[in-house]
Structures are given as structure tokens and as C-alpha cells.
Amino acid sequence: MRRFQGLVALVVLLSLTACGATAASYNNRGNEKFEGGEYDAALDDYTSARLEEPDLPEPYYNGGNSFYRKGDLDKAQLQLNQSARRAAGDTAQQTHYNLGNTFFQQQNWAEAIEAYKEALRINPDDWDAKHNLELALRQQQQQQQQQDQQQG
């Protein structure tokens, strides 16, 4: 869950190669605002980037991260799902990892587990995803045990 901050630099590099000039500049401006904690202003730039290049995953990914930081997990999930539909490679892996974190915060263990598994399918060496998957599996098991005790 600690990787949200470190991913901004990766997204900047990806956006420079994947975006048109205007979309890239909006996305990069949004990333600068994100790094400064200006999440609402960053979201405005990510929206502008999406309007310029609707098929790019990075503005959705970055928007999801901004909503996550603001504590709006439902909107974070929506944005990250849009990124997942468009992304490949590292962006896809990071999107699924962050979806896992979003579901984890919502205590939606089954969805968190699936998102972490998908991140690991893309990058089996992601130790953070492995660790978070283990945590989500434990939480799901505890939840099931509590339900069984209440029913029994």
C-alpha cells in the first residue's frame, strides 16, 4: 500500500511516451499537483488528459490514485477499473495492485484477493502484491470464521 507515491515517476515516463503532446502535458501537470498534495487540481488535469486521449490508461490510473488519497474509494475504484480496461504491462500491473489496495480499504476481501492475484499474474516478483494478498487472505479467513461463529 505504500507504493502510491513511488508510482508517479513511472507514470510520468509512461505518459511521455504513450500520450499525445497535449494529453501528456495535462497528465504531467496533474502528476506535479498530485505530488504536492493538490488532489482536486490534479483531477482537473487528469480529466483534461482523458478528454484529449480517451483511450490512455494513465489519466484514469492517476485519477484513481488521487481519489484514493482523498479517501473517495468508490471513485478510485471506478477510475482504476477504467485504467484496467485500457492498460498493459507495468501500468496494468500497478492498476491491479492499486485496485487491490482500494478493495482492501473497503474490506472487500474477495475483490482485493482477485486484484492482487491479477497483479501477480502480470509480475510474479511483486513482493508488495504478495504481502498484501496474504493479508487479504487472512482477513477473509477471519471474516469467514466470525460468520461461522455467529451462525453456529
JSON list of C-alpha atoms in Angstrom, two decimals:
[
{"chain": "A", "resi": 1, "resn": "MET", "atom": "CA", "xyz": [0.00, 0.00, 0.00]},
{"chain": "A", "resi": 2, "resn": "ARG", "atom": "CA", "xyz": [2.98, 2.25, 0.32]},
{"chain": "A", "resi": 3, "resn": "ARG", "atom": "CA", "xyz": [3.74, 2.34, -3.40]},
{"chain": "A", "resi": 4, "resn": "PHE", "atom": "CA", "xyz": [1.25, 5.02, -4.49]},
{"chain": "A", "resi": 5, "resn": "GLN", "atom": "CA", "xyz": [3.88, 7.75, -4.10]},
{"chain": "A", "resi": 6, "resn": "GLY", "atom": "CA", "xyz": [6.64, 5.97, -5.98]},
{"chain": "A", "resi": 7, "resn": "LEU", "atom": "CA", "xyz": [4.47, 5.26, -8.97]},
{"chain": "A", "resi": 8, "resn": "VAL", "atom": "CA", "xyz": [4.06, 8.86, -10.03]},
{"chain": "A", "resi": 9, "resn": "ALA", "atom": "CA", "xyz": [7.53, 8.89, -11.62]},
{"chain": "A", "resi": 10, "resn": "LEU", "atom": "CA", "xyz": [6.75, 5.71, -13.55]},
{"chain": "A", "resi": 11, "resn": "VAL", "atom": "CA", "xyz": [3.51, 7.17, -14.80]},
{"chain": "A", "resi": 12, "resn": "VAL", "atom": "CA", "xyz": [5.27, 10.36, -15.91]},
{"chain": "A", "resi": 13, "resn": "LEU", "atom": "CA", "xyz": [7.69, 8.33, -18.01]},
{"chain": "A", "resi": 14, "resn": "LEU", "atom": "CA", "xyz": [4.94, 6.20, -19.47]},
{"chain": "A", "resi": 15, "resn": "SER", "atom": "CA", "xyz": [2.78, 9.18, -20.25]},
{"chain": "A", "resi": 16, "resn": "LEU", "atom": "CA", "xyz": [5.58, 10.94, -22.12]},
{"chain": "A", "resi": 17, "resn": "THR", "atom": "CA", "xyz": [5.95, 8.02, -24.48]},
{"chain": "A", "resi": 18, "resn": "ALA", "atom": "CA", "xyz": [2.32, 6.99, -24.72]},
{"chain": "A", "resi": 19, "resn": "CYS", "atom": "CA", "xyz": [0.42, 10.27, -24.85]},
{"chain": "A", "resi": 20, "resn": "GLY", "atom": "CA", "xyz": [-0.02, 12.95, -27.43]},
{"chain": "A", "resi": 21, "resn": "ALA", "atom": "CA", "xyz": [1.69, 16.21, -26.50]},
{"chain": "A", "resi": 22, "resn": "THR", "atom": "CA", "xyz": [-1.41, 17.85, -25.04]},
{"chain": "A", "resi": 23, "resn": "ALA", "atom": "CA", "xyz": [-2.59, 14.82, -23.09]},
{"chain": "A", "resi": 24, "resn": "ALA", "atom": "CA", "xyz": [0.95, 14.27, -21.80]},
{"chain": "A", "resi": 25, "resn": "SER", "atom": "CA", "xyz": [1.24, 17.86, -20.61]},
{"chain": "A", "resi": 26, "resn": "TYR", "atom": "CA", "xyz": [-2.10, 17.69, -18.78]},
{"chain": "A", "resi": 27, "resn": "ASN", "atom": "CA", "xyz": [-1.13, 14.36, -17.25]},
{"chain": "A", "resi": 28, "resn": "ASN", "atom": "CA", "xyz": [2.30, 15.63, -16.20]},
{"chain": "A", "resi": 29, "resn": "ARG", "atom": "CA", "xyz": [0.83, 18.79, -14.70]},
{"chain": "A", "resi": 30, "resn": "GLY", "atom": "CA", "xyz": [-1.61, 16.60, -12.80]},
{"chain": "A", "resi": 31, "resn": "ASN", "atom": "CA", "xyz": [1.28, 14.50, -11.52]},
{"chain": "A", "resi": 32, "resn": "GLU", "atom": "CA", "xyz": [3.06, 17.59, -10.25]},
{"chain": "A", "resi": 33, "resn": "LYS", "atom": "CA", "xyz": [-0.08, 18.68, -8.41]},
{"chain": "A", "resi": 34, "resn": "PHE", "atom": "CA", "xyz": [-0.57, 15.16, -7.06]},
{"chain": "A", "resi": 35, "resn": "GLU", "atom": "CA", "xyz": [2.97, 15.16, -5.65]},
{"chain": "A", "resi": 36, "resn": "GLY", "atom": "CA", "xyz": [2.16, 18.47, -3.95]},
{"chain": "A", "resi": 37, "resn": "GLY", "atom": "CA", "xyz": [-0.98, 17.02, -2.37]},
{"chain": "A", "resi": 38, "resn": "GLU", "atom": "CA", "xyz": [-3.30, 19.08, -4.56]},
{"chain": "A", "resi": 39, "resn": "TYR", "atom": "CA", "xyz": [-5.56, 16.18, -5.46]},
{"chain": "A", "resi": 40, "resn": "ASP", "atom": "CA", "xyz": [-8.56, 18.17, -6.70]},
{"chain": "A", "resi": 41, "resn": "ALA", "atom": "CA", "xyz": [-6.39, 20.26, -9.02]},
{"chain": "A", "resi": 42, "resn": "ALA", "atom": "CA", "xyz": [-4.64, 17.10, -10.22]},
{"chain": "A", "resi": 43, "resn": "LEU", "atom": "CA", "xyz": [-8.01, 15.53, -11.00]},
{"chain": "A", "resi": 44, "resn": "ASP", "atom": "CA", "xyz": [-8.88, 18.51, -13.22]},
{"chain": "A", "resi": 45, "resn": "ASP", "atom": "CA", "xyz": [-5.72, 17.93, -15.25]},
{"chain": "A", "resi": 46, "resn": "TYR", "atom": "CA", "xyz": [-6.30, 14.18, -15.49]},
{"chain": "A", "resi": 47, "resn": "THR", "atom": "CA", "xyz": [-9.82, 14.86, -16.75]},
{"chain": "A", "resi": 48, "resn": "SER", "atom": "CA", "xyz": [-8.40, 17.19, -19.42]},
{"chain": "A", "resi": 49, "resn": "ALA", "atom": "CA", "xyz": [-5.90, 14.50, -20.43]},
{"chain": "A", "resi": 50, "resn": "ARG", "atom": "CA", "xyz": [-8.72, 11.94, -20.75]},
{"chain": "A", "resi": 51, "resn": "LEU", "atom": "CA", "xyz": [-10.71, 14.32, -22.93]},
{"chain": "A", "resi": 52, "resn": "GLU", "atom": "CA", "xyz": [-7.70, 14.71, -25.24]},
{"chain": "A", "resi": 53, "resn": "GLU", "atom": "CA", "xyz": [-6.86, 10.98, -25.37]},
{"chain": "A", "resi": 54, "resn": "PRO", "atom": "CA", "xyz": [-9.79, 8.90, -24.02]},
{"chain": "A", "resi": 55, "resn": "ASP", "atom": "CA", "xyz": [-8.07, 5.56, -24.59]},
{"chain": "A", "resi": 56, "resn": "LEU", "atom": "CA", "xyz": [-5.00, 6.30, -22.47]},
{"chain": "A", "resi": 57, "resn": "PRO", "atom": "CA", "xyz": [-4.90, 4.37, -19.20]},
{"chain": "A", "resi": 58, "resn": "GLU", "atom": "CA", "xyz": [-2.57, 6.73, -17.32]},
{"chain": "A", "resi": 59, "resn": "PRO", "atom": "CA", "xyz": [-5.02, 9.58, -16.65]},
{"chain": "A", "resi": 60, "resn": "TYR", "atom": "CA", "xyz": [-7.53, 7.06, -15.27]},
{"chain": "A", "resi": 61, "resn": "TYR", "atom": "CA", "xyz": [-4.83, 5.41, -13.19]},
{"chain": "A", "resi": 62, "resn": "ASN", "atom": "CA", "xyz": [-3.66, 8.74, -11.84]},
{"chain": "A", "resi": 63, "resn": "GLY", "atom": "CA", "xyz": [-7.23, 9.86, -11.20]},
{"chain": "A", "resi": 64, "resn": "GLY", "atom": "CA", "xyz": [-7.82, 6.67, -9.25]},
{"chain": "A", "resi": 65, "resn": "ASN", "atom": "CA", "xyz": [-4.76, 7.36, -7.14]},
{"chain": "A", "resi": 66, "resn": "SER", "atom": "CA", "xyz": [-5.97, 10.91, -6.49]},
{"chain": "A", "resi": 67, "resn": "PHE", "atom": "CA", "xyz": [-9.41, 9.74, -5.38]},
{"chain": "A", "resi": 68, "resn": "TYR", "atom": "CA", "xyz": [-7.74, 7.10, -3.19]},
{"chain": "A", "resi": 69, "resn": "ARG", "atom": "CA", "xyz": [-5.67, 9.78, -1.49]},
{"chain": "A", "resi": 70, "resn": "LYS", "atom": "CA", "xyz": [-8.78, 11.89, -0.97]},
{"chain": "A", "resi": 71, "resn": "GLY", "atom": "CA", "xyz": [-10.46, 8.90, 0.67]},
{"chain": "A", "resi": 72, "resn": "ASP", "atom": "CA", "xyz": [-13.12, 8.53, -2.04]},
{"chain": "A", "resi": 73, "resn": "LEU", "atom": "CA", "xyz": [-12.66, 4.82, -2.56]},
{"chain": "A", "resi": 74, "resn": "ASP", "atom": "CA", "xyz": [-15.72, 4.33, -4.78]},
{"chain": "A", "resi": 75, "resn": "LYS", "atom": "CA", "xyz": [-14.46, 6.88, -7.29]},
{"chain": "A", "resi": 76, "resn": "ALA", "atom": "CA", "xyz": [-10.94, 5.49, -7.02]},
{"chain": "A", "resi": 77, "resn": "GLN", "atom": "CA", "xyz": [-12.30, 2.07, -7.90]},
{"chain": "A", "resi": 78, "resn": "LEU", "atom": "CA", "xyz": [-14.19, 3.43, -10.92]},
{"chain": "A", "resi": 79, "resn": "GLN", "atom": "CA", "xyz": [-11.13, 5.22, -12.28]},
{"chain": "A", "resi": 80, "resn": "LEU", "atom": "CA", "xyz": [-8.84, 2.25, -11.70]},
{"chain": "A", "resi": 81, "resn": "ASN", "atom": "CA", "xyz": [-11.32, -0.06, -13.42]},
{"chain": "A", "resi": 82, "resn": "GLN", "atom": "CA", "xyz": [-11.20, 2.24, -16.45]},
{"chain": "A", "resi": 83, "resn": "SER", "atom": "CA", "xyz": [-7.41, 2.09, -16.37]},
{"chain": "A", "resi": 84, "resn": "ALA", "atom": "CA", "xyz": [-7.51, -1.71, -16.14]},
{"chain": "A", "resi": 85, "resn": "ARG", "atom": "CA", "xyz": [-9.64, -1.87, -19.31]},
{"chain": "A", "resi": 86, "resn": "ARG", "atom": "CA", "xyz": [-7.05, 0.13, -21.24]},
{"chain": "A", "resi": 87, "resn": "ALA", "atom": "CA", "xyz": [-3.70, -0.71, -19.66]},
{"chain": "A", "resi": 88, "resn": "ALA", "atom": "CA", "xyz": [-1.00, -3.21, -20.50]},
{"chain": "A", "resi": 89, "resn": "GLY", "atom": "CA", "xyz": [2.36, -4.09, -18.98]},
{"chain": "A", "resi": 90, "resn": "ASP", "atom": "CA", "xyz": [3.54, -2.16, -15.94]},
{"chain": "A", "resi": 91, "resn": "THR", "atom": "CA", "xyz": [0.55, 0.17, -15.93]},
{"chain": "A", "resi": 92, "resn": "ALA", "atom": "CA", "xyz": [-1.82, -2.82, -15.88]},
{"chain": "A", "resi": 93, "resn": "GLN", "atom": "CA", "xyz": [0.13, -4.42, -13.07]},
{"chain": "A", "resi": 94, "resn": "GLN", "atom": "CA", "xyz": [0.16, -1.25, -10.97]},
{"chain": "A", "resi": 95, "resn": "THR", "atom": "CA", "xyz": [-3.53, -0.66, -11.70]},
{"chain": "A", "resi": 96, "resn": "HIS", "atom": "CA", "xyz": [-4.48, -4.09, -10.38]},
{"chain": "A", "resi": 97, "resn": "TYR", "atom": "CA", "xyz": [-2.25, -3.64, -7.36]},
{"chain": "A", "resi": 98, "resn": "ASN", "atom": "CA", "xyz": [-3.92, -0.32, -6.54]},
{"chain": "A", "resi": 99, "resn": "LEU", "atom": "CA", "xyz": [-7.36, -1.82, -7.17]},
{"chain": "A", "resi": 100, "resn": "GLY", "atom": "CA", "xyz": [-6.40, -4.44, -4.61]},
{"chain": "A", "resi": 101, "resn": "ASN", "atom": "CA", "xyz": [-5.50, -1.70, -2.15]},
{"chain": "A", "resi": 102, "resn": "THR", "atom": "CA", "xyz": [-8.79, 0.06, -2.80]},
{"chain": "A", "resi": 103, "resn": "PHE", "atom": "CA", "xyz": [-10.81, -3.11, -2.25]},
{"chain": "A", "resi": 104, "resn": "PHE", "atom": "CA", "xyz": [-8.72, -3.87, 0.83]},
{"chain": "A", "resi": 105, "resn": "GLN", "atom": "CA", "xyz": [-9.58, -0.49, 2.35]},
{"chain": "A", "resi": 106, "resn": "GLN", "atom": "CA", "xyz": [-13.25, -1.22, 1.63]},
{"chain": "A", "resi": 107, "resn": "GLN", "atom": "CA", "xyz": [-12.85, -4.60, 3.36]},
{"chain": "A", "resi": 108, "resn": "ASN", "atom": "CA", "xyz": [-13.96, -6.30, 0.15]},
{"chain": "A", "resi": 109, "resn": "TRP", "atom": "CA", "xyz": [-11.58, -9.20, 0.64]},
{"chain": "A", "resi": 110, "resn": "ALA", "atom": "CA", "xyz": [-12.66, -11.33, -2.34]},
{"chain": "A", "resi": 111, "resn": "GLU", "atom": "CA", "xyz": [-12.15, -8.49, -4.82]},
{"chain": "A", "resi": 112, "resn": "ALA", "atom": "CA", "xyz": [-8.87, -7.46, -3.18]},
{"chain": "A", "resi": 113, "resn": "ILE", "atom": "CA", "xyz": [-7.61, -11.02, -3.47]},
{"chain": "A", "resi": 114, "resn": "GLU", "atom": "CA", "xyz": [-8.52, -11.22, -7.15]},
{"chain": "A", "resi": 115, "resn": "ALA", "atom": "CA", "xyz": [-6.90, -7.85, -7.90]},
{"chain": "A", "resi": 116, "resn": "TYR", "atom": "CA", "xyz": [-3.67, -8.83, -6.15]},
{"chain": "A", "resi": 117, "resn": "LYS", "atom": "CA", "xyz": [-3.67, -12.18, -7.97]},
{"chain": "A", "resi": 118, "resn": "GLU", "atom": "CA", "xyz": [-4.03, -10.37, -11.29]},
{"chain": "A", "resi": 119, "resn": "ALA", "atom": "CA", "xyz": [-1.15, -8.04, -10.38]},
{"chain": "A", "resi": 120, "resn": "LEU", "atom": "CA", "xyz": [0.94, -11.13, -9.61]},
{"chain": "A", "resi": 121, "resn": "ARG", "atom": "CA", "xyz": [-0.04, -12.80, -12.90]},
{"chain": "A", "resi": 122, "resn": "ILE", "atom": "CA", "xyz": [1.48, -9.80, -14.66]},
{"chain": "A", "resi": 123, "resn": "ASN", "atom": "CA", "xyz": [4.51, -9.52, -12.36]},
{"chain": "A", "resi": 124, "resn": "PRO", "atom": "CA", "xyz": [5.09, -12.62, -10.21]},
{"chain": "A", "resi": 125, "resn": "ASP", "atom": "CA", "xyz": [8.03, -10.90, -8.47]},
{"chain": "A", "resi": 126, "resn": "ASP", "atom": "CA", "xyz": [5.96, -8.10, -6.90]},
{"chain": "A", "resi": 127, "resn": "TRP", "atom": "CA", "xyz": [6.63, -8.66, -3.21]},
{"chain": "A", "resi": 128, "resn": "ASP", "atom": "CA", "xyz": [4.22, -5.95, -2.11]},
{"chain": "A", "resi": 129, "resn": "ALA", "atom": "CA", "xyz": [1.38, -7.63, -4.01]},
{"chain": "A", "resi": 130, "resn": "LYS", "atom": "CA", "xyz": [2.33, -10.99, -2.46]},
{"chain": "A", "resi": 131, "resn": "HIS", "atom": "CA", "xyz": [2.35, -9.49, 1.02]},
{"chain": "A", "resi": 132, "resn": "ASN", "atom": "CA", "xyz": [-0.99, -7.71, 0.53]},
{"chain": "A", "resi": 133, "resn": "LEU", "atom": "CA", "xyz": [-2.52, -10.86, -0.96]},
{"chain": "A", "resi": 134, "resn": "GLU", "atom": "CA", "xyz": [-1.53, -12.76, 2.19]},
{"chain": "A", "resi": 135, "resn": "LEU", "atom": "CA", "xyz": [-3.07, -10.05, 4.37]},
{"chain": "A", "resi": 136, "resn": "ALA", "atom": "CA", "xyz": [-6.31, -10.08, 2.37]},
{"chain": "A", "resi": 137, "resn": "LEU", "atom": "CA", "xyz": [-6.49, -13.88, 2.54]},
{"chain": "A", "resi": 138, "resn": "ARG", "atom": "CA", "xyz": [-6.06, -13.73, 6.34]},
{"chain": "A", "resi": 139, "resn": "GLN", "atom": "CA", "xyz": [-8.75, -11.06, 6.64]},
{"chain": "A", "resi": 140, "resn": "GLN", "atom": "CA", "xyz": [-11.12, -13.11, 4.50]},
{"chain": "A", "resi": 141, "resn": "GLN", "atom": "CA", "xyz": [-10.46, -16.17, 6.65]},
{"chain": "A", "resi": 142, "resn": "GLN", "atom": "CA", "xyz": [-11.09, -14.22, 9.86]},
{"chain": "A", "resi": 143, "resn": "GLN", "atom": "CA", "xyz": [-14.32, -12.83, 8.42]},
{"chain": "A", "resi": 144, "resn": "GLN", "atom": "CA", "xyz": [-15.47, -16.34, 7.49]},
{"chain": "A", "resi": 145, "resn": "GLN", "atom": "CA", "xyz": [-14.63, -17.63, 10.97]},
{"chain": "A", "resi": 146, "resn": "GLN", "atom": "CA", "xyz": [-16.63, -14.81, 12.58]},
{"chain": "A", "resi": 147, "resn": "GLN", "atom": "CA", "xyz": [-19.60, -15.55, 10.32]},
{"chain": "A", "resi": 148, "resn": "ASP", "atom": "CA", "xyz": [-19.39, -19.25, 11.16]},
{"chain": "A", "resi": 149, "resn": "GLN", "atom": "CA", "xyz": [-19.33, -18.46, 14.90]},
{"chain": "A", "resi": 150, "resn": "GLN", "atom": "CA", "xyz": [-22.36, -16.18, 14.58]},
{"chain": "A", "resi": 151, "resn": "GLN", "atom": "CA", "xyz": [-24.31, -18.83, 12.70]},
{"chain": "A", "resi": 152, "resn": "GLY", "atom": "CA", "xyz": [-23.23, -21.72, 14.91]}
]
